[in-house]
Every structure is written in C-alpha cells, then in structure tokens.
Amino acid sequence: MDQTHHMAADTDAVHERIVAGIAALEGADPTALPPLFDAVDPDALAALFATTESGNRRAGHVGFTYAGHEIRVEFDERGDPVVTID
C-alpha cells in the first residue's frame, strides 16, 4: 500500500504523530510497531527544531525510514511541523 499521509503536529507530539500515522496507514495497533527509537531518537527529533535560546524558530526538514515507511518532518519559521509518511 503506497500512500502519503500528511499531518500537522505540535513539536511535543511529533514522535507520537509518526507512530499514530504509521499505525493508521497499516491498520495496526501502535504498540505492535517497532520502537521509534530504533529509527531516530525521539528527544533529538523534538529538540532539532525547537525554539533557539535567542527565541527564534529553526526551519528545515529531517527524513528517515521507520517501519518500512519514509518519514519526513518539515518545520518552518512559524515552528509548525508537518509530518509526511510515504
């Protein structure tokens, strides 16, 4: 099943949105999926685009493979992350 799933997410819940999105695409219980930290450090992912010490937001994206899906997390200057699952 090749689908793309887009989700807006707050920075604290990015890792939860990734797991929930994969579970929804696969019709599986989230607890049946492999641990996310096998693919990426969830704390590092949240910190990657957190507000800087100067109060500015970072912008950019990060991608990785998790549970057989390509994950892309994009952040803009507003700090609104978007999770894309292929």
Coordinates of N, CA and C in Angstrom, one line a residue:
M1 N 0.9 -1.2 0.0 CA 0.0 0.0 0.0 C 0.9 1.2 0.0
D2 N 0.9 2.0 -1.1 CA 1.7 3.2 -1.2 C 0.8 4.4 -1.0
Q3 N 0.9 5.0 0.1 CA 0.1 6.2 0.4 C 1.0 7.2 1.0
T4 N 0.6 8.5 0.9 CA 1.2 9.6 1.6 C 0.2 10.1 2.6
H5 N 0.7 10.3 3.8 CA -0.1 10.8 4.9 C 0.5 12.0 5.4
H6 N -0.2 13.2 5.4 CA 0.4 14.4 5.9 C -0.3 14.8 7.2
M7 N 0.4 15.2 8.2 CA -0.2 15.6 9.5 C 0.5 16.9 10.0
A8 N -0.3 17.8 10.4 CA 0.3 18.9 11.2 C 0.4 18.5 12.6
A9 N 1.5 18.9 13.3 CA 1.7 18.4 14.6 C 2.4 19.4 15.5
D10 N 2.2 19.4 16.8 CA 3.0 20.3 17.6 C 4.3 19.6 17.9
T11 N 5.3 20.4 18.2 CA 6.7 19.8 18.4 C 6.7 18.8 19.5
D12 N 5.9 18.9 20.5 CA 6.0 17.9 21.6 C 5.4 16.5 21.2
A13 N 4.6 16.5 20.2 CA 3.9 15.3 19.8 C 4.4 14.7 18.4
V14 N 5.5 15.2 17.9 CA 5.9 14.8 16.6 C 6.1 13.2 16.6
H15 N 6.8 12.7 17.6 CA 7.0 11.3 17.6 C 5.8 10.5 17.8
E16 N 4.8 11.0 18.5 CA 3.5 10.3 18.7 C 2.7 10.3 17.4
R17 N 2.8 11.4 16.7 CA 2.1 11.6 15.4 C 2.7 10.6 14.3
I18 N 4.0 10.4 14.4 CA 4.6 9.5 13.5 C 4.1 8.0 13.7
V19 N 4.2 7.6 14.9 CA 3.7 6.3 15.3 C 2.2 6.1 15.0
A20 N 1.4 7.1 15.4 CA 0.0 7.0 15.1 C -0.3 7.0 13.6
G21 N 0.4 7.8 12.8 CA 0.2 7.8 11.4 C 0.5 6.5 10.7
I22 N 1.7 5.9 11.1 CA 2.0 4.5 10.6 C 1.0 3.5 11.0
A23 N 0.5 3.5 12.2 CA -0.5 2.6 12.7 C -1.8 2.7 11.9
A24 N -2.2 4.0 11.6 CA -3.4 4.2 10.8 C -3.2 3.7 9.4
L25 N -2.1 4.0 8.8 CA -1.9 3.5 7.4 C -1.9 2.0 7.3
E26 N -1.3 1.3 8.3 CA -1.2 -0.1 8.3 C -2.4 -0.8 8.9
G27 N -3.3 -0.1 9.6 CA -4.4 -0.7 10.3 C -4.0 -1.5 11.4
A28 N -2.9 -1.0 12.1 CA -2.3 -1.8 13.2 C -2.4 -1.0 14.5
D29 N -2.2 -1.7 15.6 CA -2.2 -1.1 16.9 C -0.8 -0.4 17.0
P30 N -0.7 0.8 17.5 CA 0.6 1.5 17.6 C 1.6 0.7 18.4
T31 N 1.1 -0.1 19.4 CA 2.1 -0.8 20.3 C 2.6 -2.0 19.5
A32 N 2.1 -2.4 18.4 CA 2.6 -3.5 17.6 C 3.7 -3.1 16.7
L33 N 4.0 -1.8 16.6 CA 5.0 -1.3 15.7 C 6.4 -1.4 16.5
P34 N 7.5 -1.4 15.7 CA 8.8 -1.4 16.4 C 9.0 0.0 17.1
P35 N 9.8 0.0 18.1 CA 10.1 1.2 18.8 C 10.6 2.3 17.9
L36 N 10.1 3.5 18.0 CA 10.6 4.6 17.1 C 12.1 4.8 17.3
F37 N 12.6 4.7 18.5 CA 14.0 5.0 18.8 C 14.9 4.0 18.1
D38 N 14.4 3.0 17.5 CA 15.2 2.1 16.6 C 15.6 2.9 15.3
A39 N 14.8 3.9 14.9 CA 15.0 4.6 13.7 C 15.5 6.0 14.0
V40 N 15.1 6.6 15.0 CA 15.5 8.0 15.3 C 15.3 8.2 16.8
D41 N 16.1 9.1 17.4 CA 16.0 9.5 18.8 C 14.8 10.5 18.9
P42 N 13.7 10.1 19.5 CA 12.6 11.0 19.6 C 12.9 12.3 20.3
D43 N 13.7 12.3 21.3 CA 14.1 13.5 22.0 C 14.9 14.4 21.1
A44 N 15.8 13.9 20.4 CA 16.6 14.6 19.4 C 15.7 15.2 18.3
L45 N 14.8 14.4 17.9 CA 13.9 14.9 16.9 C 13.1 16.1 17.3
A46 N 12.6 16.1 18.6 CA 11.8 17.2 19.1 C 12.7 18.4 19.3
A47 N 14.0 18.2 19.7 CA 14.9 19.3 20.0 C 15.5 19.9 18.7
L48 N 15.5 19.1 17.7 CA 16.1 19.6 16.4 C 15.6 20.9 16.0
F49 N 14.3 21.1 16.0 CA 13.7 22.3 15.5 C 13.0 23.1 16.6
A50 N 13.4 22.9 17.9 CA 12.8 23.6 19.0 C 13.3 25.1 18.9
T51 N 12.6 26.0 19.6 CA 13.0 27.4 19.7 C 14.4 27.5 20.2
T52 N 15.2 28.4 19.6 CA 16.6 28.6 20.0 C 16.6 29.4 21.3
E53 N 17.8 29.5 21.9 CA 18.0 30.3 23.1 C 17.7 31.7 22.8
S54 N 17.8 32.2 21.6 CA 17.5 33.6 21.3 C 16.0 33.8 21.0
G55 N 15.3 32.7 21.1 CA 13.8 32.9 20.9 C 13.4 32.7 19.5
N56 N 14.3 32.5 18.5 CA 14.0 32.2 17.1 C 13.6 30.8 16.9
R57 N 12.8 30.6 15.9 CA 12.5 29.2 15.5 C 13.4 28.8 14.4
R58 N 13.8 27.5 14.4 CA 14.6 27.0 13.3 C 13.6 26.5 12.2
A59 N 14.1 26.4 10.9 CA 13.4 25.9 9.8 C 14.2 24.8 9.1
G60 N 13.5 23.9 8.6 CA 14.3 22.8 7.8 C 13.4 21.6 7.8
H61 N 14.1 20.5 7.5 CA 13.5 19.2 7.5 C 14.4 18.1 7.8
V62 N 13.9 17.0 8.2 CA 14.7 15.8 8.5 C 13.9 14.6 8.0
G63 N 14.6 13.6 7.5 CA 13.9 12.4 6.9 C 14.6 11.1 7.4
F64 N 13.8 10.1 7.5 CA 14.3 8.8 8.0 C 13.3 7.7 7.6
T65 N 13.8 6.5 7.7 CA 12.9 5.3 7.5 C 12.5 4.7 8.8
Y66 N 11.2 4.4 8.9 CA 10.6 3.8 10.1 C 9.5 2.8 9.7
A67 N 9.7 1.6 10.2 CA 8.7 0.6 10.0 C 8.3 0.4 8.5
G68 N 9.4 0.5 7.6 CA 9.2 0.4 6.2 C 8.6 1.6 5.5
H69 N 8.5 2.7 6.2 CA 7.9 3.9 5.6 C 9.0 5.0 5.6
E70 N 9.0 5.9 4.6 CA 9.8 7.1 4.6 C 9.1 8.2 5.3
I71 N 9.7 8.7 6.3 CA 9.2 9.8 7.1 C 9.9 11.1 6.8
R72 N 9.2 12.2 6.7 CA 9.8 13.5 6.6 C 9.1 14.4 7.5
V73 N 9.9 15.1 8.3 CA 9.3 16.1 9.2 C 9.9 17.5 8.8
E74 N 9.0 18.4 8.5 CA 9.3 19.7 8.0 C 8.9 20.8 9.0
F75 N 9.7 21.7 9.2 CA 9.4 22.8 10.1 C 9.6 24.1 9.4
D76 N 8.8 25.1 9.6 CA 9.0 26.4 9.0 C 9.3 27.4 10.2
E77 N 9.5 28.7 9.8 CA 9.9 29.7 10.8 C 8.8 29.9 11.8
R78 N 7.6 29.5 11.5 CA 6.5 29.6 12.5 C 6.6 28.5 13.5
G79 N 7.4 27.5 13.2 CA 7.5 26.4 14.1 C 6.4 25.3 14.0
D80 N 5.7 25.3 12.9 CA 4.6 24.4 12.7 C 5.2 23.1 11.9
P81 N 5.4 22.0 12.6 CA 5.9 20.8 12.0 C 4.8 20.1 11.2
V82 N 5.2 19.6 10.1 CA 4.3 18.8 9.2 C 5.0 17.4 9.0
V83 N 4.3 16.4 9.4 CA 4.9 15.0 9.2 C 4.3 14.4 7.9
T84 N 5.1 13.9 7.1 CA 4.7 13.2 5.8 C 5.2 11.8 5.9
I85 N 4.3 10.9 5.7 CA 4.6 9.4 5.7 C 4.3 8.9 4.3
D86 N 5.3 8.3 3.7 CA 5.1 7.6 2.4 C 5.3 6.1 2.6

